[in-house]
Amino acid sequence: MFFNDIHIRIRFVLLVVIIILILVIGKVFYIQVFSYNKLAKITEDLWSRKMTINAPRGDIVDRNGEILATSIVTTTIYVVPNQIKDKEKVSKDIAEILNCDYEDVYKYVSKKSSMEIIRKGMDLNSETADKIEKLGYDGVYLVVDSKRYYPYGEALSHIIGFVGSDNQGLSGLELTYDEYLKGTNGELKYYSDGKGNKLEIPDSYVAPSKGMTLELTLDIEIIKAVDNELKNAMDKYDSEHALSIVMNPKTGEILAMGSKPSFDPANYQNFSEEVINRNLPIWMTYEPGSTFKIITLASSIEEKTVDLFKDHFTDTGAINVDGSTIHCWKHGGHGNQTYLEVVENSCNPGFVSLGQKLGVNKLMSYIKKFGFGDKTGIDLNGEGNGILFKEEKMGPVELATTAFGQGISVTPIQQVAAVGAAINGGYLNTPYVVKSIIDDNSKSIVFANKQQVKRQVISPETSATVRFALESVVSNGSGKNAYIENYRVGGKTGTAQKVSDGKYMVGNYILSFIGFLPANDPEAIVYVAVDNPKGVTQYGGTVSAPIARNIMLSLIETLKIKEASGGMLKEYSYLDVRYYQLPDVVGMSKSEATKALKEFKVKYSGSGDKVVYMSPAPNTFQSVETTITLLLN
Amino acid sequence: MIYSASFVWAQYKFNNPFHFVTMQGIFLLIGLILLYILSHIDYHLYYKYANIILFICAILLILVLIPGLGSVRNGSRSWFGIGPLGIQPSEFAKIGLIIYVAKYLTNNKKNMQSIIHGVFPILGVIGIFFLLIMLEPDFGTAMVITLTLVCLIFISGVQISFFLKVGLAGILGIVGIIIAAPYRVKRIVSFINPWSDPLGAGYQILQSLYAIGPGGLLGQGFFKSRQKYFYLPEPQTDFIFSIISEELGFLGVLIVTSLFLIIFYRGITISLKASDLFGKYLSFGLAFGLIIQASLNLMVVVGLIPVTGVTLPFLSYGGSSLLVSMASIGILLNISKNS
């Protein structure tokens, strides 16, 4: 009986114990099943040390694959202080190789943390990294990193932009296309014990994958020529700004774009925000001046309000519009001219009359159709809008000044796009610089840009007439300084007075030239503007046309533009060096050849009497100063 | 298991990964011999010498408190250091007290119905020992002993209502003790929310959870624990169960728990079959002493109760603990033989 009571209580205790143990097992089950994911993640982080391996940024290349921005491999030293036994010796040796103070290394090596980056040990070249590696110290890790490198520096800084210290895009295309360029970071993970010592568990390595390649429409050879010319324009004329755009008018692809002052992308910190942020060719807005006359011209031809060849205009040097007198740039005027001559001479009263024939509504509708007043939509940041007169507030004076490019404000890129439409058969293209985005890992094209036609503004016939008129401007008119022998060049000069606080500034002009070649089938359009050049006649023809000509010379070489016959001959003034077409003298006798080449200097090579070869090639235009070499047999 | 759990710490502390395992091997050998001897010693001998055994235990417990004789390990002066070997008198006092209480209950079978004449005197004795151990201090062992003895008194037939009162008093007492030592408050707080101080008081329990969590069904594999690599301090002692759980998974947990239950069940069977009252009380006390210690340890490790500092019998590293556990089994076997 008494035992019975004890036995009952013993069994009761057994029950309690079983319950306790079930609770324990239940709790273990709960931890392992329900908290598994959370704990597994925490412990993974606890047990492992991660070193991020930065992905190299994708390259930026030009239309021919030439590298414009790339990532060069550098190495960064990571230290795991716990794994370093002789901290003094390690610090001393590393400091010696890095050529820095012992303290700069020791402070990281002696830190109580799981992992440290030695500041002075970042962006090491491979030579230095090799030396560190040879030391073979435990706890010293070398992790591959990358650093952005811009081989063409200032020439492209406004378009490409730059990256910050962590290789993140901060401006330009580097910023806009950061998502594509940055790639995916890799990671080196090793397992360590509670004291930071490395465990014999294999490291896990996730390789970084390089960012995508950005292919641009630019051509580095043209960029170099443009940059060179702009630098000269700044030095020679002590200008405020100089800028240029080269575009393929058929597609809207930008071949080159540049401006001064520019900045060095590797040391962007040393430049003012204004210089960095203002990409002048798309940001700057100013009165276009006479280059805008192309728009008035094209509109008039399209609307058939004028016949360039038959209609005449008499310029007395000034024209009265609603009580105001508008002067022509030429004192005394151009006298009686055909409208083609009005264009060649860039005669302001002549263009006022063209504007009056069109009327406010038509002129403004064409100006808008040509894209003025709106952003062109180019794939670069920081584009300006420009300012137009409000149509309902436009009186006769506003109409008159707008017709020759005053009183409105436009951006360079707007002008290039609009003139491109005027000469390419009438199609307004959206300009662009990014051609494609290529994923190097999968070898696939992620994005391919193509021509985007906004609208047709004028007919192909009108466009042909505009080309003819502009070619004659270069051959016979104000654009002579852009003439290139044996090539067909069209263009128009511009001289615009700058406005400050609502008033025209005295003696402060933006001199511009917009030209294209070949004039019969344009492959490139070149715009050049120089802001406030000093010590030179203030005409676009004298300052910007020669710059544009030099750029076009390099275009001929780069784009392999063929020599063309059938172009207009230049109308010579007394001062000009004359050019003649070189007759073909191959097969002639020495005396016959000499006679035929009487305009040129001739040099003979060989002792025979028959010409077997001549240089330069026959039928090209050569200046009288050119020496013609004849090979005799 | 001890080897797997301990070699990292052994390497670190003694530059010999086999340190703990060698030591434990020696103790295991001694323990087996002790087990064999005790299984052949008639348990009625303890009845005879219970008072002397208890007296020796009391002396040892007092001596260990004297600086110079007792050495401090992990904050408690609870060891007699003899070279690399350490002896914990509190572990031996556990058996001594079980024997004494078993004898007392046998002798005072009738008095036990009276709280004042039966229960209070023995509670007084237990209280004295409790205080002695708390002076070291070794809260865990004191808890194990007290719970074991109270349970022993419980099965002897004392009125249930008394235990409700004692339980209340016990809770108050424990609260008092906890408040008296600030580190215990920390342990409680860290138990309720280990994340509040993950690097301080909550560290052990969190690290234990980190070990148990990723174990899964089959564990990381023997020797594959990561938590033992200095994350979990001294993993071969109190928290060996976390490493078991980490390396052998849920299956390992089931097996270990079942083994303890089997041992206890065997002990209880012996108790139920024991022919005399002393044998019944003694076998129950010894079996319960083992299982309550194991349960407390497991509950701590899995985070069911606050950290108390109780080792896991047989599995944790510790010479005295192993010897005492083996001795308990030896005595149990003898009682089984004589029933």
GROMACS .gro file of N, CA, C and O in nm, chain A residues 58-154:
model
  388
   58GLY      N    1   3.224   4.823  -6.824
   58GLY     CA    2   3.230   4.797  -6.967
   58GLY      C    3   3.305   4.908  -7.041
   58GLY      O    4   3.316   5.020  -6.993
   59ASP      N    5   3.356   4.873  -7.157
   59ASP     CA    6   3.428   4.972  -7.237
   59ASP      C    7   3.329   5.061  -7.310
   59ASP      O    8   3.216   5.023  -7.334
   60ILE      N    9   3.378   5.179  -7.345
   60ILE     CA   10   3.304   5.265  -7.437
   60ILE      C   11   3.391   5.277  -7.561
   60ILE      O   12   3.509   5.311  -7.551
   61VAL      N   13   3.334   5.241  -7.675
   61VAL     CA   14   3.415   5.240  -7.796
   61VAL      C   15   3.351   5.328  -7.904
   61VAL      O   16   3.232   5.360  -7.896
   62ASP      N   17   3.431   5.366  -8.001
   62ASP     CA   18   3.376   5.448  -8.109
   62ASP      C   19   3.320   5.357  -8.218
   62ASP      O   20   3.314   5.235  -8.202
   63ARG      N   21   3.279   5.414  -8.329
   63ARG     CA   22   3.208   5.337  -8.432
   63ARG      C   23   3.296   5.229  -8.494
   63ARG      O   24   3.247   5.134  -8.553
   64ASN      N   25   3.428   5.246  -8.479
   64ASN     CA   26   3.519   5.146  -8.535
   64ASN      C   27   3.579   5.056  -8.428
   64ASN      O   28   3.676   4.985  -8.453
   65GLY      N   29   3.523   5.060  -8.307
   65GLY     CA   30   3.574   4.974  -8.201
   65GLY      C   31   3.694   5.031  -8.128
   65GLY      O   32   3.753   4.964  -8.042
   66GLU      N   33   3.731   5.153  -8.160
   66GLU     CA   34   3.844   5.217  -8.092
   66GLU      C   35   3.801   5.251  -7.948
   66GLU      O   36   3.692   5.302  -7.927
   67ILE      N   37   3.889   5.220  -7.854
   67ILE     CA   38   3.850   5.238  -7.714
   67ILE      C   39   3.854   5.383  -7.669
   67ILE      O   40   3.954   5.452  -7.686
   68LEU      N   41   3.741   5.431  -7.614
   68LEU     CA   42   3.731   5.568  -7.567
   68LEU      C   43   3.734   5.575  -7.415
   68LEU      O   44   3.770   5.676  -7.357
   69ALA      N   45   3.691   5.467  -7.351
   69ALA     CA   46   3.696   5.457  -7.205
   69ALA      C   47   3.707   5.310  -7.172
   69ALA      O   48   3.637   5.229  -7.229
   70THR      N   49   3.797   5.279  -7.082
   70THR     CA   50   3.815   5.138  -7.049
   70THR      C   51   3.852   5.125  -6.902
   70THR      O   52   3.872   5.224  -6.833
   71SER      N   53   3.857   5.001  -6.855
   71SER     CA   54   3.893   4.977  -6.716
   71SER      C   55   4.027   4.907  -6.713
   71SER      O   56   4.044   4.804  -6.779
   72ILE      N   57   4.120   4.963  -6.641
   72ILE     CA   58   4.246   4.894  -6.630
   72ILE      C   59   4.251   4.824  -6.495
   72ILE      O   60   4.198   4.871  -6.396
   73VAL      N   61   4.312   4.709  -6.497
   73VAL     CA   62   4.314   4.625  -6.377
   73VAL      C   63   4.412   4.681  -6.275
   73VAL      O   64   4.525   4.716  -6.308
   74THR      N   65   4.363   4.692  -6.154
   74THR     CA   66   4.450   4.733  -6.045
   74THR      C   67   4.430   4.633  -5.932
   74THR      O   68   4.344   4.548  -5.940
   75THR      N   69   4.507   4.647  -5.830
   75THR     CA   70   4.496   4.553  -5.719
   75THR      C   71   4.483   4.631  -5.589
   75THR      O   72   4.542   4.736  -5.573
   76THR      N   73   4.402   4.577  -5.499
   76THR     CA   74   4.383   4.640  -5.369
   76THR      C   75   4.422   4.540  -5.260
   76THR      O   76   4.393   4.422  -5.272
   77ILE      N   77   4.489   4.590  -5.157
   77ILE     CA   78   4.530   4.502  -5.047
   77ILE      C   79   4.424   4.501  -4.939
   77ILE      O   80   4.384   4.604  -4.887
   78TYR      N   81   4.377   4.381  -4.907
   78TYR     CA   82   4.290   4.361  -4.792
   78TYR      C   83   4.374   4.292  -4.684
   78TYR      O   84   4.452   4.204  -4.716
   79VAL      N   85   4.353   4.330  -4.560
   79VAL     CA   86   4.420   4.255  -4.454
   79VAL      C   87   4.315   4.203  -4.356
   79VAL      O   88   4.215   4.269  -4.332
   80VAL      N   89   4.339   4.085  -4.305
   80VAL     CA   90   4.256   4.028  -4.199
   80VAL      C   91   4.347   4.026  -4.075
   80VAL      O   92   4.431   3.937  -4.062
   81PRO      N   93   4.332   4.130  -3.990
   81PRO     CA   94   4.429   4.150  -3.881
   81PRO      C   95   4.452   4.026  -3.796
   81PRO      O   96   4.566   4.000  -3.757
   82ASN      N   97   4.346   3.948  -3.773
   82ASN     CA   98   4.360   3.832  -3.685
   82ASN      C   99   4.454   3.726  -3.742
   82ASN      O  100   4.507   3.644  -3.670
   83GLN      N  101   4.466   3.725  -3.872
   83GLN     CA  102   4.547   3.621  -3.934
   83GLN      C  103   4.694   3.662  -3.945
   83GLN      O  104   4.777   3.583  -3.988
   84ILE      N  105   4.722   3.787  -3.910
   84ILE     CA  106   4.860   3.833  -3.924
   84ILE      C  107   4.931   3.817  -3.791
   84ILE      O  108   4.889   3.874  -3.690
   85LYS      N  109   5.035   3.740  -3.793
   85LYS     CA  110   5.101   3.708  -3.667
   85LYS      C  111   5.198   3.818  -3.627
   85LYS      O  112   5.185   3.880  -3.523
   86ASP      N  113   5.295   3.843  -3.714
   86ASP     CA  114   5.394   3.945  -3.681
   86ASP      C  115   5.352   4.077  -3.745
   86ASP      O  116   5.393   4.110  -3.858
   87LYS      N  117   5.266   4.152  -3.673
   87LYS     CA  118   5.208   4.270  -3.731
   87LYS      C  119   5.313   4.376  -3.768
   87LYS      O  120   5.302   4.445  -3.868
   88GLU      N  121   5.414   4.389  -3.681
   88GLU     CA  122   5.517   4.492  -3.706
   88GLU      C  123   5.593   4.462  -3.835
   88GLU      O  124   5.612   4.549  -3.919
   89LYS      N  125   5.632   4.339  -3.849
   89LYS     CA  126   5.715   4.303  -3.965
   89LYS      C  127   5.634   4.315  -4.096
   89LYS      O  128   5.680   4.371  -4.194
   90VAL      N  129   5.509   4.265  -4.090
   90VAL     CA  130   5.424   4.272  -4.208
   90VAL      C  131   5.403   4.418  -4.248
   90VAL      O  132   5.416   4.455  -4.364
   91SER      N  133   5.373   4.503  -4.148
   91SER     CA  134   5.349   4.645  -4.177
   91SER      C  135   5.473   4.709  -4.237
   91SER      O  136   5.466   4.788  -4.331
   92LYS      N  137   5.588   4.675  -4.180
   92LYS     CA  138   5.713   4.735  -4.226
   92LYS      C  139   5.740   4.697  -4.372
   92LYS      O  140   5.771   4.782  -4.455
   93ASP      N  141   5.724   4.569  -4.401
   93ASP     CA  142   5.754   4.523  -4.537
   93ASP      C  143   5.657   4.581  -4.640
   93ASP      O  144   5.696   4.621  -4.749
   94ILE      N  145   5.530   4.585  -4.601
   94ILE     CA  146   5.431   4.639  -4.696
   94ILE      C  147   5.455   4.787  -4.717
   94ILE      O  148   5.454   4.837  -4.831
   95ALA      N  149   5.481   4.860  -4.608
   95ALA     CA  150   5.506   5.003  -4.619
   95ALA      C  151   5.624   5.030  -4.711
   95ALA      O  152   5.625   5.127  -4.788
   96GLU      N  153   5.723   4.945  -4.703
   96GLU     CA  154   5.841   4.963  -4.787
   96GLU      C  155   5.807   4.951  -4.936
   96GLU      O  156   5.848   5.033  -5.016
   97ILE      N  157   5.726   4.850  -4.965
   97ILE     CA  158   5.689   4.830  -5.106
   97ILE      C  159   5.597   4.941  -5.155
   97ILE      O  160   5.611   4.991  -5.266
   98LEU      N  161   5.505   4.983  -5.068
   98LEU     CA  162   5.411   5.088  -5.108
   98LEU      C  163   5.476   5.226  -5.102
   98LEU      O  164   5.416   5.324  -5.145
   99ASN      N  165   5.592   5.232  -5.045
   99ASN     CA  166   5.662   5.357  -5.032
   99ASN      C  167   5.582   5.458  -4.949
   99ASN      O  168   5.565   5.573  -4.987
  100CYS      N  169   5.525   5.410  -4.839
  100CYS     CA  170   5.449   5.500  -4.753
  100CYS      C  171   5.493   5.482  -4.609
  100CYS      O  172   5.580   5.398  -4.580
  101ASP      N  173   5.434   5.560  -4.520
  101ASP     CA  174   5.473   5.552  -4.379
  101ASP      C  175   5.429   5.419  -4.317
  101ASP      O  176   5.325   5.365  -4.351
  102TYR      N  177   5.510   5.372  -4.226
  102TYR     CA  178   5.482   5.251  -4.150
  102TYR      C  179   5.345   5.260  -4.084
  102TYR      O  180   5.266   5.166  -4.087
  103GLU      N  181   5.317   5.379  -4.027
  103GLU     CA  182   5.190   5.399  -3.954
  103GLU      C  183   5.068   5.381  -4.046
  103GLU      O  184   4.965   5.331  -4.004
  104ASP      N  185   5.082   5.422  -4.173
  104ASP     CA  186   4.972   5.413  -4.268
  104ASP      C  187   4.930   5.268  -4.290
  104ASP      O  188   4.818   5.241  -4.332
  105VAL      N  189   5.022   5.179  -4.269
  105VAL     CA  190   4.990   5.037  -4.285
  105VAL      C  191   4.953   4.977  -4.150
  105VAL      O  192   4.853   4.907  -4.136
  106TYR      N  193   5.034   5.011  -4.050
  106TYR     CA  194   5.017   4.948  -3.920
  106TYR      C  195   4.880   4.974  -3.859
  106TYR      O  196   4.821   4.887  -3.796
  107LYS      N  197   4.827   5.096  -3.880
  107LYS     CA  198   4.698   5.127  -3.818
  107LYS      C  199   4.587   5.035  -3.868
  107LYS      O  200   4.491   5.008  -3.797
  108TYR      N  201   4.599   4.985  -3.993
  108TYR     CA  202   4.498   4.891  -4.043
  108TYR      C  203   4.528   4.748  -3.996
  108TYR      O  204   4.439   4.674  -3.961
  109VAL      N  205   4.656   4.715  -4.000
  109VAL     CA  206   4.697   4.579  -3.964
  109VAL      C  207   4.665   4.550  -3.817
  109VAL      O  208   4.632   4.439  -3.779
  110SER      N  209   4.671   4.654  -3.734
  110SER     CA  210   4.653   4.631  -3.591
  110SER      C  211   4.510   4.656  -3.546
  110SER      O  212   4.479   4.646  -3.429
  111LYS      N  213   4.421   4.690  -3.641
  111LYS     CA  214   4.282   4.718  -3.604
  111LYS      C  215   4.212   4.591  -3.557
  111LYS      O  216   4.240   4.482  -3.603
  112LYS      N  217   4.118   4.611  -3.464
  112LYS     CA  218   4.039   4.497  -3.418
  112LYS      C  219   3.916   4.487  -3.506
  112LYS      O  220   3.807   4.529  -3.469
  113SER      N  221   3.933   4.436  -3.624
  113SER     CA  222   3.817   4.418  -3.710
  113SER      C  223   3.843   4.296  -3.796
  113SER      O  224   3.953   4.244  -3.802
  114SER      N  225   3.738   4.253  -3.861
  114SER     CA  226   3.752   4.128  -3.935
  114SER      C  227   3.826   4.150  -4.066
  114SER      O  228   3.894   4.061  -4.115
  115MET      N  229   3.813   4.267  -4.122
  115MET     CA  230   3.880   4.291  -4.249
  115MET      C  231   3.900   4.440  -4.272
  115MET      O  232   3.816   4.520  -4.238
  116GLU      N  233   4.015   4.476  -4.328
  116GLU     CA  234   4.045   4.617  -4.351
  116GLU      C  235   4.106   4.634  -4.490
  116GLU      O  236   4.178   4.547  -4.540
  117ILE      N  237   4.078   4.747  -4.549
  117ILE     CA  238   4.145   4.781  -4.675
  117ILE      C  239   4.252   4.885  -4.641
  117ILE      O  240   4.224   4.983  -4.573
  118ILE      N  241   4.372   4.860  -4.685
  118ILE     CA  242   4.477   4.959  -4.662
  118ILE      C  243   4.461   5.069  -4.765
  118ILE      O  244   4.471   5.045  -4.886
  119ARG      N  245   4.432   5.189  -4.717
  119ARG     CA  246   4.404   5.301  -4.807
  119ARG      C  247   4.516   5.324  -4.909
  119ARG      O  248   4.493   5.349  -5.025
  120LYS      N  249   4.636   5.317  -4.858
  120LYS     CA  250   4.751   5.341  -4.946
  120LYS      C  251   4.775   5.222  -5.038
  120LYS      O  252   4.858   5.227  -5.127
  121GLY      N  253   4.703   5.113  -5.014
  121GLY     CA  254   4.723   4.993  -5.093
  121GLY      C  255   4.612   4.972  -5.195
  121GLY      O  256   4.580   4.860  -5.229
  122MET      N  257   4.551   5.082  -5.241
  122MET     CA  258   4.446   5.070  -5.342
  122MET      C  259   4.504   5.105  -5.479
  122MET      O  260   4.602   5.178  -5.489
  123ASP      N  261   4.441   5.053  -5.581
  123ASP     CA  262   4.480   5.082  -5.720
  123ASP      C  263   4.629   5.057  -5.745
  123ASP      O  264   4.698   5.141  -5.803
  124LEU      N  265   4.677   4.945  -5.701
  124LEU     CA  266   4.817   4.913  -5.724
  124LEU      C  267   4.836   4.858  -5.865
  124LEU      O  268   4.750   4.790  -5.917
  125ASN      N  269   4.952   4.886  -5.922
  125ASN     CA  270   4.979   4.825  -6.051
  125ASN      C  271   5.028   4.683  -6.028
  125ASN      O  272   5.056   4.641  -5.916
  126SER      N  273   5.039   4.608  -6.136
  126SER     CA  274   5.066   4.465  -6.120
  126SER      C  275   5.206   4.441  -6.063
  126SER      O  276   5.229   4.343  -5.991
  127GLU      N  277   5.297   4.531  -6.093
  127GLU     CA  278   5.434   4.516  -6.043
  127GLU      C  279   5.437   4.519  -5.889
  127GLU      O  280   5.492   4.430  -5.824
  128THR      N  281   5.370   4.622  -5.835
  128THR     CA  282   5.366   4.634  -5.689
  128THR      C  283   5.292   4.516  -5.628
  128THR      O  284   5.333   4.460  -5.526
  129ALA      N  285   5.180   4.478  -5.694
  129ALA     CA  286   5.100   4.367  -5.642
  129ALA      C  287   5.183   4.239  -5.637
  129ALA      O  288   5.176   4.164  -5.541
  130ASP      N  289   5.263   4.219  -5.739
  130ASP     CA  290   5.349   4.099  -5.742
  130ASP      C  291   5.444   4.097  -5.623
  130ASP      O  292   5.464   3.994  -5.560
  131LYS      N  293   5.501   4.213  -5.595
  131LYS     CA  294   5.596   4.220  -5.483
  131LYS      C  295   5.527   4.184  -5.352
  131LYS      O  296   5.582   4.110  -5.270
  132ILE      N  297   5.405   4.236  -5.333
  132ILE     CA  298   5.332   4.207  -5.210
  132ILE      C  299   5.301   4.057  -5.204
  132ILE      O  300   5.314   3.992  -5.102
  133GLU      N  301   5.260   4.006  -5.318
  133GLU     CA  302   5.223   3.864  -5.323
  133GLU      C  303   5.343   3.777  -5.287
  133GLU      O  304   5.330   3.675  -5.220
  134LYS      N  305   5.461   3.819  -5.334
  134LYS     CA  306   5.582   3.739  -5.309
  134LYS      C  307   5.612   3.729  -5.160
  134LYS      O  308   5.675   3.633  -5.115
  135LEU      N  309   5.569   3.831  -5.084
  135LEU     CA  310   5.594   3.826  -4.940
  135LEU      C  311   5.527   3.702  -4.880
  135LEU      O  312   5.577   3.642  -4.786
  136GLY      N  313   5.411   3.669  -4.937
  136GLY     CA  314   5.343   3.547  -4.896
  136GLY      C  315   5.292   3.547  -4.752
  136GLY      O  316   5.284   3.443  -4.689
  137TYR      N  317   5.256   3.666  -4.702
  137TYR     CA  318   5.210   3.671  -4.563
  137TYR      C  319   5.067   3.620  -4.549
  137TYR      O  320   4.982   3.648  -4.634
  138ASP      N  321   5.041   3.548  -4.442
  138ASP     CA  322   4.904   3.508  -4.411
  138ASP      C  323   4.825   3.633  -4.375
  138ASP      O  324   4.876   3.725  -4.312
  139GLY      N  325   4.701   3.633  -4.411
  139GLY     CA  326   4.615   3.744  -4.371
  139GLY      C  327   4.627   3.866  -4.461
  139GLY      O  328   4.560   3.966  -4.439
  140VAL      N  329   4.713   3.859  -4.561
  140VAL     CA  330   4.725   3.970  -4.656
  140VAL      C  331   4.668   3.921  -4.788
  140VAL      O  332   4.718   3.823  -4.845
  141TYR      N  333   4.562   3.984  -4.831
  141TYR     CA  334   4.495   3.939  -4.953
  141TYR      C  335   4.505   4.045  -5.061
  141TYR      O  336   4.497   4.164  -5.033
  142LEU      N  337   4.522   3.999  -5.182
  142LEU     CA  338   4.525   4.092  -5.294
  142LEU      C  339   4.398   4.069  -5.374
  142LEU      O  340   4.371   3.958  -5.418
  143VAL      N  341   4.321   4.173  -5.390
  143VAL     CA  342   4.196   4.158  -5.462
  143VAL      C  343   4.202   4.247  -5.586
  143VAL      O  344   4.238   4.364  -5.579
  144VAL      N  345   4.164   4.188  -5.696
  144VAL     CA  346   4.170   4.261  -5.822
  144VAL      C  347   4.059   4.364  -5.827
  144VAL      O  348   3.946   4.338  -5.792
  145ASP      N  349   4.095   4.480  -5.870
  145ASP     CA  350   4.002   4.590  -5.878
  145ASP      C  351   4.021   4.654  -6.014
  145ASP      O  352   4.107   4.612  -6.091
  146SER      N  353   3.942   4.753  -6.044
  146SER     CA  354   3.965   4.817  -6.173
  146SER      C  355   3.953   4.968  -6.158
  146SER      O  356   3.889   5.019  -6.067
  147LYS      N  357   4.016   5.035  -6.251
  147LYS     CA  358   4.016   5.181  -6.246
  147LYS      C  359   3.984   5.231  -6.386
  147LYS      O  360   4.029   5.174  -6.485
  148ARG      N  361   3.904   5.336  -6.393
  148ARG     CA  362   3.862   5.387  -6.522
  148ARG      C  363   3.974   5.465  -6.587
  148ARG      O  364   4.044   5.542  -6.521
  149TYR      N  365   3.988   5.444  -6.716
  149TYR     CA  366   4.091   5.513  -6.789
  149TYR      C  367   4.033   5.572  -6.917
  149TYR      O  368   3.962   5.503  -6.992
  150TYR      N  369   4.060   5.700  -6.939
  150TYR     CA  370   4.008   5.769  -7.057
  150TYR      C  371   4.124   5.810  -7.147
  150TYR      O  372   4.189   5.911  -7.121
  151PRO      N  373   4.152   5.732  -7.250
  151PRO     CA  374   4.271   5.762  -7.332
  151PRO      C  375   4.263   5.898  -7.399
  151PRO      O  376   4.368   5.956  -7.430
  152TYR      N  377   4.145   5.950  -7.424
  152TYR     CA  378   4.138   6.079  -7.496
  152TYR      C  379   4.098   6.195  -7.406
  152TYR      O  380   4.070   6.304  -7.454
  153GLY      N  381   4.094   6.170  -7.277
  153GLY     CA  382   4.078   6.276  -7.178
  153GLY      C  383   3.979   6.385  -7.215
  153GLY      O  384   3.861   6.358  -7.238
  154GLU      N  385   4.029   6.507  -7.224
  154GLU     CA  386   3.944   6.625  -7.241
  154GLU      C  387   3.860   6.623  -7.367
  154GLU      O  388   3.753   6.681  -7.371
   0.00000   0.00000   0.00000
